[in-house]
Amino acid sequence: MSNYRVRAAYSDPLASNVYFILNCIFYILLRLSLTKTTKEGIYLLIMGIFVSLVIYNEGQWRLNHLSPLHNLQYSLVKLKQYASKIRQVLVSSVTAKCLKYSVLFEEQPYLKYCEDDSNGLLLTVSSSQEQSNNTKVVYSAVFLSWGVSSKLKNAIHLPYMLEKGDQKVGGAVKTILQNIFDCIIEQFCFTQHQLLQFGFSFVENDTSRSSDCFTLTYKTPQVKHKDKLNLSFDLGDLHIIWNGLKEEDTKKSEVINLAYQILQNQIFYMIRLDITVFDLYKVTLPKAEVKSSGIVKMKTPEVVNCVFTVLNEITSIPDNSDIESC
């Protein structure tokens, strides 16, 4: 793997280090400041804390696009029935000696962006040895909307599924969910422009030091070896580039293209490398990471909001007479 630190011809003063807990408080207070009533404010406070606790962490999530879940019911009895069907499939399809599975499928009323969104769902699969009471979580999945929920007849609209854990278990879970709810689950694959869309959205909302790195990771196209090329920039330089271009009042897609062109020129000037012959694979910041394969890391509430805001922008919502946007 090759690593390069690319520095621009100018520098930005170091920003103060903002601690993790202050990020959480700031995000929640920001949401509260946008509300019209005390009731809405209290709701958003609870929702902000809940989403933060459930979603952001140090691990990786695989992002999936989810079509409407037909005939999904939130009642406790129905959720237990769904969990039982999933457990039966796991027992028969995931072969592991002396292994027992337990499945919990729960409604999460506060796992959503706004009150008009459908309630989120949390699916947890745990396993234990037959002669042991020690259980461990082997797979988790979160189903939610982020301000784009739609009203459908006999279906629930939760367009995003985040998952982490054992991929064999995940494959079996997704198969049975598609059968139960007559839905389609597809893992996201991001284009170069979409990766940059995530990356500059992270930059715009990042609270790291200006000396911290914004790293672009590239692969050589159509080559099987795993060597990668990392090119890093100071976040302070990225802020100057991005904020300067935004002032020109151009379309966001054009701003992204212009900002990336500046980075390409800087790379060529510093190390004489034409980066256009490589495939952009990953964008990394101190508190966020996104890969072309649809895998993300989200370490703060702001990053969670950035990820889903960009997903809303790049995901087309079905145009159907039975759908009414919330």
CSV table of C-alpha atoms in Angstrom, one decimal:
chain,number,residue,atom,x,y,z
A,1,MET,CA,0.0,0.0,0.0
A,2,SER,CA,1.3,3.4,-0.9
A,3,ASN,CA,0.6,6.5,1.3
A,4,TYR,CA,1.1,10.1,0.4
A,5,ARG,CA,0.3,13.3,2.3
A,6,VAL,CA,-0.7,16.1,-0.1
A,7,ARG,CA,-0.4,19.6,1.3
A,8,ALA,CA,-1.7,22.7,-0.4
A,9,ALA,CA,0.3,25.9,-0.8
A,10,TYR,CA,-1.6,27.5,2.0
A,11,SER,CA,-2.5,26.6,5.6
A,12,ASP,CA,-5.4,27.1,8.0
A,13,PRO,CA,-5.0,27.8,11.8
A,14,LEU,CA,-5.7,24.7,13.9
A,15,ALA,CA,-9.2,24.4,15.0
A,16,SER,CA,-9.9,23.5,18.7
A,17,ASN,CA,-10.5,19.9,19.4
A,18,VAL,CA,-14.2,19.3,20.1
A,19,TYR,CA,-14.8,16.3,22.3
A,20,PHE,CA,-17.2,13.5,21.4
A,21,ILE,CA,-19.8,14.3,24.0
A,22,LEU,CA,-19.9,17.9,23.0
A,23,ASN,CA,-20.7,16.8,19.5
A,24,CYS,CA,-23.7,14.8,20.8
A,25,ILE,CA,-25.0,17.7,22.8
A,26,PHE,CA,-24.5,20.2,20.0
A,27,TYR,CA,-26.4,18.0,17.5
A,28,ILE,CA,-29.3,17.5,19.9
A,29,LEU,CA,-29.5,21.2,20.8
A,30,LEU,CA,-29.4,22.1,17.1
A,31,ARG,CA,-32.4,19.8,16.5
A,32,LEU,CA,-34.2,21.4,19.4
A,33,SER,CA,-33.6,24.9,18.1
A,34,LEU,CA,-35.5,24.0,14.9
A,35,THR,CA,-38.7,22.9,16.6
A,36,LYS,CA,-41.8,25.0,17.0
A,37,THR,CA,-43.2,23.6,20.3
A,38,THR,CA,-41.9,22.3,23.5
A,39,LYS,CA,-43.6,18.9,22.8
A,40,GLU,CA,-41.7,18.6,19.5
A,41,GLY,CA,-38.5,19.6,21.2
A,42,ILE,CA,-38.8,16.9,23.8
A,43,TYR,CA,-39.6,14.4,21.1
A,44,LEU,CA,-36.6,15.3,19.1
A,45,LEU,CA,-34.4,15.3,22.2
A,46,ILE,CA,-35.4,11.7,22.9
A,47,MET,CA,-35.1,10.7,19.3
A,48,GLY,CA,-31.7,12.3,18.9
A,49,ILE,CA,-30.3,10.5,21.9
A,50,PHE,CA,-31.9,7.2,20.8
A,51,VAL,CA,-30.7,7.3,17.2
A,52,SER,CA,-27.2,8.3,18.5
A,53,LEU,CA,-27.0,5.3,20.9
A,54,VAL,CA,-28.3,2.7,18.4
A,55,ILE,CA,-26.5,3.7,15.2
A,56,TYR,CA,-23.2,5.4,15.7
A,57,ASN,CA,-20.2,3.4,17.0
A,58,GLU,CA,-16.7,2.4,16.2
A,59,GLY,CA,-17.7,-0.5,13.9
A,60,GLN,CA,-18.7,-0.8,10.3
A,61,TRP,CA,-22.3,-0.9,8.9
A,62,ARG,CA,-23.3,-2.4,5.6
A,63,LEU,CA,-25.9,-0.1,3.9
A,64,ASN,CA,-28.8,-1.7,2.1
A,65,HIS,CA,-31.7,-0.2,0.1
A,66,LEU,CA,-35.0,-1.7,1.1
A,67,SER,CA,-38.2,-1.7,-0.9
A,68,PRO,CA,-41.6,-1.3,0.9
A,69,LEU,CA,-42.3,-4.1,3.5
A,70,HIS,CA,-45.7,-5.5,2.5
A,71,ASN,CA,-48.1,-6.6,5.3
A,72,LEU,CA,-45.6,-5.7,8.0
A,73,GLN,CA,-47.4,-5.3,11.4
A,74,TYR,CA,-45.8,-3.8,14.5
A,75,SER,CA,-47.8,-5.7,17.0
A,76,LEU,CA,-45.8,-7.7,19.6
A,77,VAL,CA,-47.3,-11.0,18.6
A,78,LYS,CA,-46.5,-10.4,14.9
A,79,LEU,CA,-43.0,-9.3,15.6
A,80,LYS,CA,-42.4,-12.5,17.6
A,81,GLN,CA,-43.8,-14.6,14.7
A,82,TYR,CA,-41.4,-12.9,12.3
A,83,ALA,CA,-38.5,-13.6,14.7
A,84,SER,CA,-39.5,-17.2,15.0
A,85,LYS,CA,-39.5,-17.7,11.2
A,86,ILE,CA,-36.1,-16.1,11.0
A,87,ARG,CA,-34.8,-18.4,13.7
A,88,GLN,CA,-36.1,-21.5,12.0
A,89,VAL,CA,-34.4,-20.5,8.7
A,90,LEU,CA,-31.1,-19.9,10.6
A,91,VAL,CA,-31.2,-23.3,12.2
A,92,SER,CA,-31.8,-25.0,8.9
A,93,SER,CA,-29.5,-22.9,6.6
A,94,VAL,CA,-26.6,-21.8,8.8
A,95,THR,CA,-24.7,-25.0,9.7
A,96,ALA,CA,-22.8,-24.8,12.9
A,97,LYS,CA,-22.2,-27.6,15.4
A,98,CYS,CA,-24.0,-27.4,18.7
A,99,LEU,CA,-25.1,-23.8,18.1
A,100,LYS,CA,-28.4,-22.3,19.2
A,101,TYR,CA,-29.9,-19.1,17.8
A,102,SER,CA,-32.2,-16.6,19.4
A,103,VAL,CA,-33.8,-13.8,17.4
A,104,LEU,CA,-35.3,-10.5,18.7
A,105,PHE,CA,-37.3,-8.3,16.4
A,106,GLU,CA,-38.4,-5.0,18.1
A,107,GLU,CA,-40.3,-1.9,17.1
A,108,GLN,CA,-38.3,1.3,17.8
A,109,PRO,CA,-40.6,4.3,18.0
A,110,TYR,CA,-37.8,6.8,18.3
A,111,LEU,CA,-35.5,5.3,15.6
A,112,LYS,CA,-36.4,7.8,12.9
A,113,TYR,CA,-35.7,11.4,11.8
A,114,CYS,CA,-39.1,12.9,12.2
A,115,GLU,CA,-42.5,12.1,13.6
A,116,ASP,CA,-43.9,11.5,10.2
A,117,ASP,CA,-41.5,8.7,9.5
A,118,SER,CA,-42.6,5.1,10.1
A,119,ASN,CA,-41.3,3.6,13.3
A,120,GLY,CA,-37.9,1.9,13.0
A,121,LEU,CA,-37.1,-1.7,13.6
A,122,LEU,CA,-34.2,-3.4,15.3
A,123,LEU,CA,-33.3,-7.1,14.6
A,124,THR,CA,-30.8,-8.9,16.8
A,125,VAL,CA,-29.5,-12.4,16.3
A,126,SER,CA,-27.7,-14.1,19.2
A,127,SER,CA,-26.0,-17.5,19.4
A,128,SER,CA,-24.8,-19.8,22.2
A,129,GLN,CA,-23.4,-23.3,22.5
A,130,GLU,CA,-26.0,-25.9,23.4
A,131,GLN,CA,-24.3,-26.7,26.7
A,132,SER,CA,-23.6,-23.1,27.7
A,133,ASN,CA,-25.7,-20.1,28.8
A,134,ASN,CA,-23.2,-17.6,27.4
A,135,THR,CA,-24.8,-15.8,24.5
A,136,LYS,CA,-23.2,-13.3,22.1
A,137,VAL,CA,-24.7,-11.1,19.4
A,138,VAL,CA,-23.6,-12.4,16.0
A,139,TYR,CA,-25.7,-10.1,13.8
A,140,SER,CA,-27.7,-6.8,14.1
A,141,ALA,CA,-29.9,-5.0,11.6
A,142,VAL,CA,-31.6,-1.6,11.8
A,143,PHE,CA,-34.5,-0.6,9.5
A,144,LEU,CA,-35.4,3.1,9.3
A,145,SER,CA,-36.4,6.1,7.3
A,146,TRP,CA,-34.8,9.5,7.4
A,147,GLY,CA,-37.4,12.1,6.6
A,148,VAL,CA,-38.5,10.4,3.4
A,149,SER,CA,-41.1,7.9,4.6
A,150,SER,CA,-44.1,7.5,2.4
A,151,LYS,CA,-47.7,6.3,3.1
A,152,LEU,CA,-48.5,3.1,1.2
A,153,LYS,CA,-51.5,0.8,1.3
A,154,ASN,CA,-50.8,-2.4,3.2
A,155,ALA,CA,-47.0,-1.7,3.4
A,156,ILE,CA,-44.5,0.1,5.5
A,157,HIS,CA,-41.8,2.3,4.0
A,158,LEU,CA,-38.4,1.9,5.7
A,159,PRO,CA,-36.0,2.5,2.8
A,160,TYR,CA,-32.7,1.9,4.7
A,161,MET,CA,-31.3,-1.2,6.3
A,162,LEU,CA,-28.1,-1.1,8.2
A,163,GLU,CA,-26.5,-4.4,9.1
A,164,LYS,CA,-23.3,-5.7,10.8
A,165,GLY,CA,-22.0,-9.0,12.0
A,166,ASP,CA,-21.8,-12.5,10.5
A,167,GLN,CA,-22.4,-12.3,6.7
A,168,LYS,CA,-23.8,-15.9,6.4
A,169,VAL,CA,-26.3,-15.1,9.1
A,170,GLY,CA,-27.1,-11.8,7.3
A,171,GLY,CA,-27.6,-13.5,4.0
A,172,ALA,CA,-30.1,-16.0,5.6
A,173,VAL,CA,-31.9,-13.1,7.4
A,174,LYS,CA,-32.3,-11.1,4.2
A,175,THR,CA,-33.6,-14.1,2.3
A,176,ILE,CA,-36.4,-14.8,4.7
A,177,LEU,CA,-37.2,-11.1,5.1
A,178,GLN,CA,-37.7,-10.8,1.3
A,179,ASN,CA,-40.0,-13.8,1.4
A,180,ILE,CA,-42.0,-12.7,4.4
A,181,PHE,CA,-42.5,-9.1,3.3
A,182,ASP,CA,-42.3,-9.5,-0.5
A,183,CYS,CA,-39.5,-6.9,-0.6
A,184,ILE,CA,-36.2,-6.4,-2.3
A,185,ILE,CA,-33.0,-5.8,-0.3
A,186,GLU,CA,-29.9,-4.6,-2.2
A,187,GLN,CA,-26.6,-3.5,-0.8
A,188,PHE,CA,-25.6,-0.1,-1.9
A,189,CYS,CA,-22.6,0.3,-4.3
A,190,PHE,CA,-21.5,3.9,-4.6
A,191,THR,CA,-20.0,5.6,-7.7
A,192,GLN,CA,-17.0,7.9,-7.5
A,193,HIS,CA,-19.2,11.0,-7.6
A,194,GLN,CA,-21.4,9.6,-4.8
A,195,LEU,CA,-18.3,8.8,-2.7
A,196,LEU,CA,-17.2,12.4,-3.1
A,197,GLN,CA,-20.7,13.5,-2.3
A,198,PHE,CA,-20.4,11.7,1.1
A,199,GLY,CA,-16.8,13.0,1.6
A,200,PHE,CA,-17.5,16.7,1.1
A,201,SER,CA,-20.6,16.4,3.2
A,202,PHE,CA,-18.5,15.0,6.0
A,203,VAL,CA,-16.0,17.9,5.4
A,204,GLU,CA,-18.8,20.5,5.6
A,205,ASN,CA,-19.9,19.1,9.0
A,206,ASP,CA,-16.6,17.9,10.5
A,207,THR,CA,-15.4,19.2,13.8
A,208,SER,CA,-11.9,17.6,13.7
A,209,ARG,CA,-8.7,19.6,13.8
A,210,SER,CA,-7.6,21.3,10.6
A,211,SER,CA,-4.4,19.2,10.7
A,212,ASP,CA,-6.3,15.9,10.7
A,213,CYS,CA,-6.5,14.0,7.4
A,214,PHE,CA,-9.1,13.6,4.7
A,215,THR,CA,-7.9,10.5,2.9
A,216,LEU,CA,-8.8,9.2,-0.6
A,217,THR,CA,-8.1,5.5,-1.2
A,218,TYR,CA,-7.7,4.2,-4.7
A,219,LYS,CA,-7.5,0.8,-6.4
A,220,THR,CA,-6.0,-0.1,-9.8
A,221,PRO,CA,-8.9,-1.0,-12.1
A,222,GLN,CA,-9.1,-4.6,-13.3
A,223,VAL,CA,-6.2,-5.7,-11.2
A,224,LYS,CA,-6.7,-8.5,-8.6
A,225,HIS,CA,-3.9,-7.6,-6.2
A,226,LYS,CA,-4.9,-5.8,-3.0
A,227,ASP,CA,-2.4,-2.9,-3.2
A,228,LYS,CA,-4.0,0.4,-2.6
A,229,LEU,CA,-3.0,4.0,-2.9
A,230,ASN,CA,-3.8,6.4,-0.1
A,231,LEU,CA,-3.7,10.2,-0.7
A,232,SER,CA,-4.2,12.4,2.3
A,233,PHE,CA,-5.1,16.1,2.6
A,234,ASP,CA,-5.3,18.4,5.6
A,235,LEU,CA,-8.9,19.0,6.6
A,236,GLY,CA,-8.1,22.7,6.9
A,237,ASP,CA,-7.2,22.8,3.2
A,238,LEU,CA,-10.4,21.0,2.3
A,239,HIS,CA,-12.5,23.5,4.3
A,240,ILE,CA,-10.9,26.4,2.4
A,241,ILE,CA,-11.5,24.8,-1.0
A,242,TRP,CA,-15.1,23.8,-0.2
A,243,ASN,CA,-16.2,27.0,1.4
A,244,GLY,CA,-14.6,29.1,-1.3
A,245,LEU,CA,-16.4,27.2,-4.1
A,246,LYS,CA,-19.7,27.3,-2.2
A,247,GLU,CA,-19.6,31.1,-2.2
A,248,GLU,CA,-19.9,31.0,-6.0
A,249,ASP,CA,-23.5,29.8,-5.6
A,250,THR,CA,-23.1,26.9,-8.1
A,251,LYS,CA,-25.0,23.6,-8.0
A,252,LYS,CA,-23.8,21.2,-5.4
A,253,SER,CA,-22.9,18.6,-8.0
A,254,GLU,CA,-20.8,21.2,-9.8
A,255,VAL,CA,-19.1,22.3,-6.6
A,256,ILE,CA,-18.2,18.6,-5.9
A,257,ASN,CA,-16.7,18.3,-9.4
A,258,LEU,CA,-14.7,21.5,-9.1
A,259,ALA,CA,-13.4,20.7,-5.6
A,260,TYR,CA,-12.2,17.2,-6.8
A,261,GLN,CA,-10.6,18.8,-9.9
A,262,ILE,CA,-8.6,21.1,-7.5
A,263,LEU,CA,-7.5,18.0,-5.6
A,264,GLN,CA,-6.5,16.2,-8.8
A,265,ASN,CA,-4.4,19.1,-9.9
A,266,GLN,CA,-2.8,19.4,-6.5
A,267,ILE,CA,-1.9,15.6,-6.6
A,268,PHE,CA,-0.4,16.0,-10.0
A,269,TYR,CA,1.6,19.1,-9.0
A,270,MET,CA,3.0,17.5,-5.8
A,271,ILE,CA,3.7,13.9,-6.9
A,272,ARG,CA,3.3,14.0,-10.7
A,273,LEU,CA,0.5,11.4,-10.6
A,274,ASP,CA,-2.6,11.3,-12.9
A,275,ILE,CA,-5.2,10.0,-10.5
A,276,THR,CA,-7.9,9.7,-13.1
A,277,VAL,CA,-6.5,6.2,-14.1
A,278,PHE,CA,-7.4,4.8,-10.7
A,279,ASP,CA,-10.7,3.8,-9.1
A,280,LEU,CA,-11.8,5.7,-6.0
A,281,TYR,CA,-12.5,3.0,-3.4
A,282,LYS,CA,-12.8,4.7,0.0
A,283,VAL,CA,-13.1,8.2,1.6
A,284,THR,CA,-11.9,8.4,5.2
A,285,LEU,CA,-12.0,11.2,7.9
A,286,PRO,CA,-11.3,10.9,11.6
A,287,LYS,CA,-15.0,10.4,12.4
A,288,ALA,CA,-16.4,8.9,9.2
A,289,GLU,CA,-15.6,6.4,6.5
A,290,VAL,CA,-17.4,5.3,3.4
A,291,LYS,CA,-16.5,2.6,0.8
A,292,SER,CA,-17.7,2.0,-2.7
A,293,SER,CA,-19.1,-1.3,-1.5
A,294,GLY,CA,-21.7,0.4,0.7
A,295,ILE,CA,-19.8,0.0,4.0
A,296,VAL,CA,-19.7,3.0,6.4
A,297,LYS,CA,-18.3,4.0,9.8
A,298,MET,CA,-20.2,6.7,11.7
A,299,LYS,CA,-18.7,7.9,14.9
A,300,THR,CA,-20.8,11.0,15.7
A,301,PRO,CA,-24.5,12.0,15.4
A,302,GLU,CA,-23.5,14.6,12.8
A,303,VAL,CA,-22.0,11.9,10.6
A,304,VAL,CA,-25.1,9.8,11.0
A,305,ASN,CA,-27.2,12.7,9.7
A,306,CYS,CA,-24.7,13.3,6.9
A,307,VAL,CA,-24.9,9.7,5.7
A,308,PHE,CA,-28.7,9.6,5.6
A,309,THR,CA,-29.0,13.0,4.1
A,310,VAL,CA,-26.7,12.0,1.2
A,311,LEU,CA,-28.6,8.7,0.8
A,312,ASN,CA,-31.8,10.7,0.5
A,313,GLU,CA,-30.2,12.7,-2.3
A,314,ILE,CA,-28.9,9.8,-4.3
A,315,THR,CA,-31.8,7.4,-3.8
A,316,SER,CA,-34.8,7.8,-6.1
A,317,ILE,CA,-38.2,7.5,-4.3
A,318,PRO,CA,-40.8,5.6,-6.3
A,319,ASP,CA,-43.4,7.7,-8.1
A,320,ASN,CA,-46.6,6.0,-7.5
A,321,SER,CA,-50.2,7.2,-7.1
A,322,ASP,CA,-50.5,5.1,-3.9
A,323,ILE,CA,-47.6,6.9,-2.3
A,324,GLU,CA,-48.0,10.2,-0.4
A,325,SER,CA,-44.8,11.8,0.8
A,326,CYS,CA,-44.8,12.7,4.5
